[in-house]
XYZ file of C-alpha atoms in Angstrom:
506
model
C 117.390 155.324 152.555
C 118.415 156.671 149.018
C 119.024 153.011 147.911
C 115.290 151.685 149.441
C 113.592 154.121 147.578
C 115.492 153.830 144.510
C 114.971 150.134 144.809
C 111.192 150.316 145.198
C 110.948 152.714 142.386
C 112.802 150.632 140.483
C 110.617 147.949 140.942
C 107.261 149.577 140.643
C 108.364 150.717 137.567
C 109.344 147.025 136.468
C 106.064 145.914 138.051
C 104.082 148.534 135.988
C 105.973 148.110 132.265
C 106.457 143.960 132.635
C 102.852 143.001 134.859
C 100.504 145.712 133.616
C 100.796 144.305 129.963
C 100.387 141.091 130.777
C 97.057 141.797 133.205
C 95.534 143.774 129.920
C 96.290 141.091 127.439
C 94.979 138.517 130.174
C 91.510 140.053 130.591
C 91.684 140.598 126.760
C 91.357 137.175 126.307
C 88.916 136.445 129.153
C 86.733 138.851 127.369
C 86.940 137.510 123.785
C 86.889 133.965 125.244
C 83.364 134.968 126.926
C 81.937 136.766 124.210
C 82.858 133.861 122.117
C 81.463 131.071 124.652
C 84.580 129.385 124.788
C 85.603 127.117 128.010
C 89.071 125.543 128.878
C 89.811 122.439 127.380
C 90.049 120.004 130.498
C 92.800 119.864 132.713
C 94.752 116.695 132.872
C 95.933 115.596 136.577
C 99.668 116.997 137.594
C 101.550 116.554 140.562
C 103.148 119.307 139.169
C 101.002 122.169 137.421
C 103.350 125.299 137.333
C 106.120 123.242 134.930
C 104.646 120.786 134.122
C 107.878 118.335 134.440
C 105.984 115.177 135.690
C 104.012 114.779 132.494
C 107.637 115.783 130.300
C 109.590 113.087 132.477
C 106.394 110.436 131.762
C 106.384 111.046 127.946
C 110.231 110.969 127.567
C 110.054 107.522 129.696
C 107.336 106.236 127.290
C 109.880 107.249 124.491
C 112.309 105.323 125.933
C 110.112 102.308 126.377
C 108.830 102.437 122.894
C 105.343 103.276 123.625
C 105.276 106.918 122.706
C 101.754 106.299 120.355
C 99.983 104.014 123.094
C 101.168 106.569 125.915
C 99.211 109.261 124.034
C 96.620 107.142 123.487
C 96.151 106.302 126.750
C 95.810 109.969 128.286
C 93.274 110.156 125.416
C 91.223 107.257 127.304
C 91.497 109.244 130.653
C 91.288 112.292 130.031
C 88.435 112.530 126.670
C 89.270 113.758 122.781
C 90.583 117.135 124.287
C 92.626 117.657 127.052
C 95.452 120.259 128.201
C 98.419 119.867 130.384
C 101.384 122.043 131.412
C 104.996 120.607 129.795
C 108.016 122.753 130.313
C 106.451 125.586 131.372
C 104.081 125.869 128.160
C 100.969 125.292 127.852
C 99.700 122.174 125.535
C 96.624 120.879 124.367
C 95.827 117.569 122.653
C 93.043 116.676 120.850
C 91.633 114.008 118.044
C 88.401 115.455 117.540
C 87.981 115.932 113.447
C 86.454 119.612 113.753
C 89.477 120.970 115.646
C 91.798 119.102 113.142
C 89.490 120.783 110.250
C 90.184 124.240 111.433
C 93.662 123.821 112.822
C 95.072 122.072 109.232
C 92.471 123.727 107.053
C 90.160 126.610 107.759
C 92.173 128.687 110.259
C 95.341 127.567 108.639
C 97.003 131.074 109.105
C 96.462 130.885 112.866
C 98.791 128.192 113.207
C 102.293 127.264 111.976
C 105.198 124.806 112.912
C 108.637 127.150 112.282
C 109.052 127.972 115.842
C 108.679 124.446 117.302
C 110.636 122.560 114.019
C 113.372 124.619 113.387
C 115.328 123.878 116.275
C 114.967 119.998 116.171
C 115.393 120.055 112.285
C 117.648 122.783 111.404
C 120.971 121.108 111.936
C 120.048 117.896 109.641
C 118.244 119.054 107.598
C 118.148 122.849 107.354
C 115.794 125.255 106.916
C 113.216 124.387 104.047
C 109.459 122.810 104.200
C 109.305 120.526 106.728
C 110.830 123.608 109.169
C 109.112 126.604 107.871
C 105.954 128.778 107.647
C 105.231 131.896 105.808
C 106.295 133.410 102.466
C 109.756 130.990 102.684
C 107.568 127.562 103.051
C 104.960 129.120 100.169
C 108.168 129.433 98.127
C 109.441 125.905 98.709
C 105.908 124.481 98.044
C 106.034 125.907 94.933
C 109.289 124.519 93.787
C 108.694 121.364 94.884
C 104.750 121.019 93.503
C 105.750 119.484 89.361
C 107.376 116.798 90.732
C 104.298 115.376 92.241
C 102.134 115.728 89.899
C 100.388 112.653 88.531
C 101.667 112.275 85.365
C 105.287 112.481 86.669
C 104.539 109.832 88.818
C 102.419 107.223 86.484
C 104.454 108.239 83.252
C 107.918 109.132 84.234
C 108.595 107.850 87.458
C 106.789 103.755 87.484
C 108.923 102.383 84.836
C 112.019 103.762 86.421
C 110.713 102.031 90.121
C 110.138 99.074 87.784
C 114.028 98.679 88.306
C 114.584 98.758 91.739
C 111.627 96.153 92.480
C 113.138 93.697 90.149
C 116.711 94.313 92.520
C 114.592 93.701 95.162
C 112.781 90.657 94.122
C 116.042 89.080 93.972
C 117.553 89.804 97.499
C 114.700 88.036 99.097
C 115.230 84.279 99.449
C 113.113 81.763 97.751
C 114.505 78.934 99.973
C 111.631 79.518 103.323
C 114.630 81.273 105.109
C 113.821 83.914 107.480
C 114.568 87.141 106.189
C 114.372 91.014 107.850
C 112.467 93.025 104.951
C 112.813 96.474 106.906
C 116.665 97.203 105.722
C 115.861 95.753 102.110
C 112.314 98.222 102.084
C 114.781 101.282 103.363
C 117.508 100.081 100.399
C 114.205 100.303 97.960
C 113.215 103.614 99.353
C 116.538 105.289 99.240
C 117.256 104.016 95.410
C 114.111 105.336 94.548
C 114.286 108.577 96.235
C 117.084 109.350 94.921
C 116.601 108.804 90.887
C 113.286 110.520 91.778
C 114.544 113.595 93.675
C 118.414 113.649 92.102
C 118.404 111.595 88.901
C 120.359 109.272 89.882
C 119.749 106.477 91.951
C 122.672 105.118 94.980
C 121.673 101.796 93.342
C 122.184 100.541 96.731
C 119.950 97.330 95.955
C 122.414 95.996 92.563
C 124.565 93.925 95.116
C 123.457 92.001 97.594
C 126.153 94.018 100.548
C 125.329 97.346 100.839
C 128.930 99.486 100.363
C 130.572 100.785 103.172
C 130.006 104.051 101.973
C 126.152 103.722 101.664
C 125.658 101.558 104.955
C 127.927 104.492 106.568
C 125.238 107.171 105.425
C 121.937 105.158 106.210
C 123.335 104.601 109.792
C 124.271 108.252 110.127
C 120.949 108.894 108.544
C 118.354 106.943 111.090
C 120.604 107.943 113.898
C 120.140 112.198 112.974
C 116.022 110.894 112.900
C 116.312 109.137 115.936
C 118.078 112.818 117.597
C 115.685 114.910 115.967
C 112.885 112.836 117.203
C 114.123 113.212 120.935
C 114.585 117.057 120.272
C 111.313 117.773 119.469
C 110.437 116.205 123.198
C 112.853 118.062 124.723
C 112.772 122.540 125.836
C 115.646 123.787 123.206
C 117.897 125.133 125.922
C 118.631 121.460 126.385
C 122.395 119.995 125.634
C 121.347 116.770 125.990
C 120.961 115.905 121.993
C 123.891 118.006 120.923
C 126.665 115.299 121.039
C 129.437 114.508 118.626
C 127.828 111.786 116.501
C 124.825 113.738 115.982
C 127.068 116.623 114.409
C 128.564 113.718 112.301
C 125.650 112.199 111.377
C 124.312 115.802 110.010
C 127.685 116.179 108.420
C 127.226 112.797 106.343
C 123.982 113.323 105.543
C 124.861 116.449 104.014
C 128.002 115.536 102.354
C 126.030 112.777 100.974
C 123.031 114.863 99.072
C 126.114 117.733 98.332
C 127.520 114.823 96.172
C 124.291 113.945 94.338
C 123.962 118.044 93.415
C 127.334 117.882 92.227
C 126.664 114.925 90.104
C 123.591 116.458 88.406
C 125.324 120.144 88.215
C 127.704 118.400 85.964
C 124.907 116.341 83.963
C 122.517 119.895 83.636
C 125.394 121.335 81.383
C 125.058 118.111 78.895
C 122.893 117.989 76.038
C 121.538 114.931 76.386
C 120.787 115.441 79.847
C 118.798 118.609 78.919
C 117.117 116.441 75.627
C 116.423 113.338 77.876
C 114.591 115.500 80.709
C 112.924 117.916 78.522
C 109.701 116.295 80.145
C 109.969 114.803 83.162
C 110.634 116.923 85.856
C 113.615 116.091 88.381
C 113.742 118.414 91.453
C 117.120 118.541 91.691
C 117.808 120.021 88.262
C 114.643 122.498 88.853
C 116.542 123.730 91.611
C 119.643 124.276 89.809
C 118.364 126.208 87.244
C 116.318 129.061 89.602
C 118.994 129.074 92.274
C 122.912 129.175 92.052
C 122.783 129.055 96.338
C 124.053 125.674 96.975
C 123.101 125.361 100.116
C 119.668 126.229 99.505
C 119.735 123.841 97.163
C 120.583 121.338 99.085
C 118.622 122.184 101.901
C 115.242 122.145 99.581
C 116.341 118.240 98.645
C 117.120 117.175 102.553
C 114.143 118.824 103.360
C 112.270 116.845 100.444
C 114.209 113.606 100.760
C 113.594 112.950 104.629
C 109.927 112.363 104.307
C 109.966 110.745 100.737
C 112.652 108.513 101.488
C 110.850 107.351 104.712
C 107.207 107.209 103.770
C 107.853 103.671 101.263
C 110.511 101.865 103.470
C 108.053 102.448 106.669
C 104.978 101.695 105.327
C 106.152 98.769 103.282
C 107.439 97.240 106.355
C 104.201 97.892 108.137
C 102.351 96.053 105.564
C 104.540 92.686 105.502
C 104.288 93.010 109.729
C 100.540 93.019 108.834
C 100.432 90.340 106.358
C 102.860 87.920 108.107
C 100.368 87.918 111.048
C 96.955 87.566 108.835
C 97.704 85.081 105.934
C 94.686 85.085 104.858
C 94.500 88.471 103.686
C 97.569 87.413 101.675
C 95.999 84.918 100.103
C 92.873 87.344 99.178
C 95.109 90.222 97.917
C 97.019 87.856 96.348
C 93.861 86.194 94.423
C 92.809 89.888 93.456
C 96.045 90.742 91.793
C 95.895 86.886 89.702
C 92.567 87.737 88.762
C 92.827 91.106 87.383
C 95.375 89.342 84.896
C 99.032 89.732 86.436
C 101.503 90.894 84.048
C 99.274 91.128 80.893
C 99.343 94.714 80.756
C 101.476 97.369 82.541
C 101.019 98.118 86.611
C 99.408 101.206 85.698
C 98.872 104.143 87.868
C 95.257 103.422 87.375
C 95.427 99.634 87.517
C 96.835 99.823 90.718
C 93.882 102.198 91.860
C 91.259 99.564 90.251
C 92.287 97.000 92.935
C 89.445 97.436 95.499
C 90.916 94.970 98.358
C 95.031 96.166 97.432
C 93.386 99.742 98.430
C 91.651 98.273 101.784
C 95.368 96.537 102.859
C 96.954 99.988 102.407
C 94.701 102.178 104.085
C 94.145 99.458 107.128
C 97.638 99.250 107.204
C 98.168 103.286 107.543
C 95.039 103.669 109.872
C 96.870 101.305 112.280
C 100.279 102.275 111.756
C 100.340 105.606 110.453
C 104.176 106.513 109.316
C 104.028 109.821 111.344
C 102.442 109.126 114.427
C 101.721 112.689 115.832
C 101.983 116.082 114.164
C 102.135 119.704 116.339
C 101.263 123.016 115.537
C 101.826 126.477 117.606
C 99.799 129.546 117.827
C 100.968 131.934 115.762
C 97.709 134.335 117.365
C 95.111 134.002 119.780
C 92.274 132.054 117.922
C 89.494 129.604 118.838
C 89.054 125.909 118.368
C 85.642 124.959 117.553
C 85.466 122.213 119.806
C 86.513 119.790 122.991
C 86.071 122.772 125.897
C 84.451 122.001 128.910
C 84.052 119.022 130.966
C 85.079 115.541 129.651
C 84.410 115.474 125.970
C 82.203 118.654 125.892
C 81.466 120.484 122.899
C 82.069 123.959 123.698
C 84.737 126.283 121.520
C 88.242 126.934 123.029
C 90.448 130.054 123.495
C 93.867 129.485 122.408
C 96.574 131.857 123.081
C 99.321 132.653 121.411
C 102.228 130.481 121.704
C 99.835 127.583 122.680
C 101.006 124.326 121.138
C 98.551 121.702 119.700
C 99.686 117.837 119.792
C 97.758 116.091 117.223
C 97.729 111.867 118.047
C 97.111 110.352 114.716
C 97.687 107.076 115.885
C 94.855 107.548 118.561
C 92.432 108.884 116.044
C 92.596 106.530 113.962
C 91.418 104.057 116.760
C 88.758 105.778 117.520
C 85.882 102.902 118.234
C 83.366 105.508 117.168
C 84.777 106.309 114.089
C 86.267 102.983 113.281
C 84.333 99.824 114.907
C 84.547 98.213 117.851
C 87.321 96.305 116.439
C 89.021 99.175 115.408
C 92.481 97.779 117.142
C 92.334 95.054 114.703
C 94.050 94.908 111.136
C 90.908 94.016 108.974
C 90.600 95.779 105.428
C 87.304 94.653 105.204
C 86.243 97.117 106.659
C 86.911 99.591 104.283
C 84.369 98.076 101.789
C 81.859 100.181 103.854
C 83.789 102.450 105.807
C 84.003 106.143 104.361
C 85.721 108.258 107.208
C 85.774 111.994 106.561
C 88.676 113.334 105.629
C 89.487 114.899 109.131
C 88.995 111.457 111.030
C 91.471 109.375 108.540
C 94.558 111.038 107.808
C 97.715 109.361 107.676
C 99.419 112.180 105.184
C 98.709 114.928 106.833
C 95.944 117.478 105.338
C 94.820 121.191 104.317
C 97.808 123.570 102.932
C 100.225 121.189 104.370
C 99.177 117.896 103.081
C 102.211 115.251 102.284
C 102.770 116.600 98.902
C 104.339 113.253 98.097
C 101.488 111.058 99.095
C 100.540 110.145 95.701
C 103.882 108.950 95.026
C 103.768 106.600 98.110
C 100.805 105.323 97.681
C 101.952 104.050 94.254
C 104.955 103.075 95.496
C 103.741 101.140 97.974
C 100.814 99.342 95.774
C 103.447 98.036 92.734
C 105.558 96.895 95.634
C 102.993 95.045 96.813
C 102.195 93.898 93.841
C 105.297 92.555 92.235
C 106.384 90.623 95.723
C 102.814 89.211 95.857
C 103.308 87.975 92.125
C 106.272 86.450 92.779
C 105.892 84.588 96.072
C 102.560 82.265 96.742
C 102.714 82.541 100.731
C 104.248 84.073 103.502
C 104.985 83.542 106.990
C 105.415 85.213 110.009
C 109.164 84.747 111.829
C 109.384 87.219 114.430
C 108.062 85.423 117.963
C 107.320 89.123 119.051
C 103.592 88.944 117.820
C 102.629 93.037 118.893
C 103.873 96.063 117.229
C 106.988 97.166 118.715
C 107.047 100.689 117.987
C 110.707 102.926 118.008
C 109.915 106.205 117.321
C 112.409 108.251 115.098
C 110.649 111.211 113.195
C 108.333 108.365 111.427
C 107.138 105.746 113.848
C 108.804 102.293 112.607
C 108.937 98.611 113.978
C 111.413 97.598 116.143
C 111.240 93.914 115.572
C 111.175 94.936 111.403
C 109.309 92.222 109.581
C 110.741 89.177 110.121
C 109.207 86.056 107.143
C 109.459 83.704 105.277
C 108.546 83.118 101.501
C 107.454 80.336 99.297
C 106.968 79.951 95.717
């Protein structure tokens, strides 16, 4: 009998410290969400509502299937702009309406951050830095990263240098009308020009025509660790099931491979002419090395830095050429505009390259279409309120988010938007931006508010003297790849499976 009642009291008092808390904070929110006229975002359909596992087990399938970005778009069709759904126990809501992307990325920035949900997938690649982090520690690394974006690095420093690698380029790609794969010769481009940007040095991978053992060695580590971190963010972190040996390996050679570079430029910082040469362009790596002596800070900072930047050329060039194989015509155009603003009788410019109306259209039909990151998540740091999407289908009336909520943000589905971008806005015509002048919360393939790409300038050049120098050089191109349709395999960026299979003349 002494046992019963010390058992009951036991669990009153459990009852009483674990359940009264949680009723309290519960018809907290029920108040503030009433006073506030806010309305649940609408409830998708689930066979299972308490954990949600049927509509986890139907997103990891569509990530095996390559068809993460249509499956999302999909449950967009069904379900309206807004919609909410139980995954592993927690409590999500998607949405592509513009106002709630306003105040999620912009004007209730604080309310929302993207350490709790990142850290876990990125961490072990890539370690704690940026991409991973929120607070005073990601204000920090903003800061230290923020001169080497700036324009003038970019147009003055950094083009004649990329000036380099595009002329290794031109001559990997056959002149003969032989089929050729431009994705790994894009990610060559991208990683020798990440690398002189971020490190000083480029891996020069692109001055033979075999890539090294070495260097093929890293890149396959390298899209593998993507490829895991990619399935960890889909997955609860108590899972095991993206912990295996050649993930640990492939975090090992990424990071053995960037520990190299550091060493490399330690040794050139203590030069003179190092110092002299650099005096004004600013290299990240050397910043770095001067304000910290933590090495593996350091070199967290660059991975950190070097993931996206390495990625956002080699993805989006490949996207374009996948474009432009399938529409010659807009070749032919683009090509036209770059003859006629006189070719190589002045300097590819930062501003020249801007000047190019219909160069402009192809890039940002291109990104609208295929944005590099196809999704981007955020988590409730506090209870707040989005200003849109509750209600019934498509309503209009604010939500109550609590604490711990996550957000999945479909850029890929936005961006097809038939309101916002035509009726034909699941075709690749850059026409359409002669007219077009989305806001900047329905078009934004870099991100925006606090946490905008801070290397999107640098891309977007990138991408445009690419484009530029290949169209110069080659009069046509055509498509090889008998898979017409984007094949999408998603990593952390969203890239084609098929690549971009052509063919060249001159």
């Amino acid at each position: 009998m002494v046992y019963l009642l010390s058992a009951v009291s036991t669990l009153i008092c459990f009852t009483i410290l674990y359940g009264l808390p949680k009723i309290l904070r519960h018809q907290r929110r029920q108040k503030a969400a009433r006073n506030h006229g806010c309305l649940p975002a609408p409830c998708a359909l689930q066979k299972d509502p308490v954990f949600g596992l049927d509509i986890a087990l139907q997103l990891l399938q569509a990530l095996r299937n390559n068809r993460r970005n249509l499956s999302l778009r999909a449950l967009f069709g069904t379900h309206g702009h807004t919609f909410q759904v139980k995954t592993w126990s927690r409590n999500k809501i998607f949405t592509v309406e513009p106002k709630n992307l306003q105040s999620i990325l912009a004007t209730d920035f604080a309310s929302w951050g993207v350490q709790p949900l990142r850290l876990f997938p990125f961490e072990p690649f890539v370690g704690k830095g940026i991409m991973c982090s929120d607070g005073t520690f990601w204000e920090h690394s903003r800061a230290l990263i923020r001169p080497t974006f700036t324009r003038t690095q970019i147009a003055d420093m950094h083009l004649p240098r990329f000036e380099t690698h595009v002329r290794r380029l031109l001559r990997l790609i056959p002149r003969d009308g032989s089929t050729v794969d431009l994705q790994p010769l894009f990610a060559r481009l991208a990683l020798d020009s990440s690398t002189e940007f971020l490190f000083g040095e480029s891996a020069a991978s692109l001055s033979s025509n075999a890539v090294s053992t070495e260097m093929q060695s890293f890149l396959d580590s390298y899209n593998h660790g993507q490829m895991i971190i990619g399935r960890r963010f889909q997955l609860p972190h108590w899972n095991l099931l993206t912990w295996d040996r050649r993930f640990r390996s492939s975090c090992k050679a990424a990071q053995v491979f960037v520990d190299r570079l550091i060493d490399r430029a330690r040794l050139k910082l203590s030069e003179t002419t190092t110092r002299e040469a650099d005096a004004e362009r600013v290299t990240l790596v050397y910043e770095l090395l001067r304000r910290t002596k933590d090495a593996e800070d350091v070199r967290n900072q660059l991975l950190n830095i070097f993931l996206p930047a390495h990625e956002a050329l080699g993805v989006a060039l490949t996207n374009v050429f996948f474009q432009l194989a399938r529409n010659p015509t807009v070749y032919t155009k683009l090509r036209k505009e770059i003859r006629d603003a006189g070719g190589d009788q002045a300097p590819w410019s930062f501003e020249r390259l801007k000047s190019l109306r219909y160069l402009q259209s192809v890039i940002s039909e291109t990104f609208r279409l295929n944005p590099t990151i196809g999704t981007t998540i955020r988590i409730a740091l506090r209870d707040t309120i989005l200003p849109t999407g509750g209600g019934s289908h498509d309503s209009k009336a604010p939500i109550y988010v609590n604490k711990g909520d996550v957000i999945t943000v479909s850029l890929y589905a936005l961006h097809r938007r038939k309101d916002l971008f035509g009726e034909d806005a699941d075709t690749f015509r850059p026409e359409r931006w002669e007219t077009l002048r989305p806001t900047q919360w329905s078009y934004m393939p870099f991100s925006g508010g606090p946490r905008v790409c801070p290397g999107q300038n640098l891309a977007l050049t990138e991408v445009a003297y690419s484009l530029v120098r290949i169209l110069q050089a080659f009069k046509t191109i055509e498509n090889r790849d008998p898979v017409v349709e984007f094949v999408e395999v998603y990593k952390l960026t969203t890239d084609s499976k098929n690549g971009a299979k052509v063919a060249f003349t001159t």
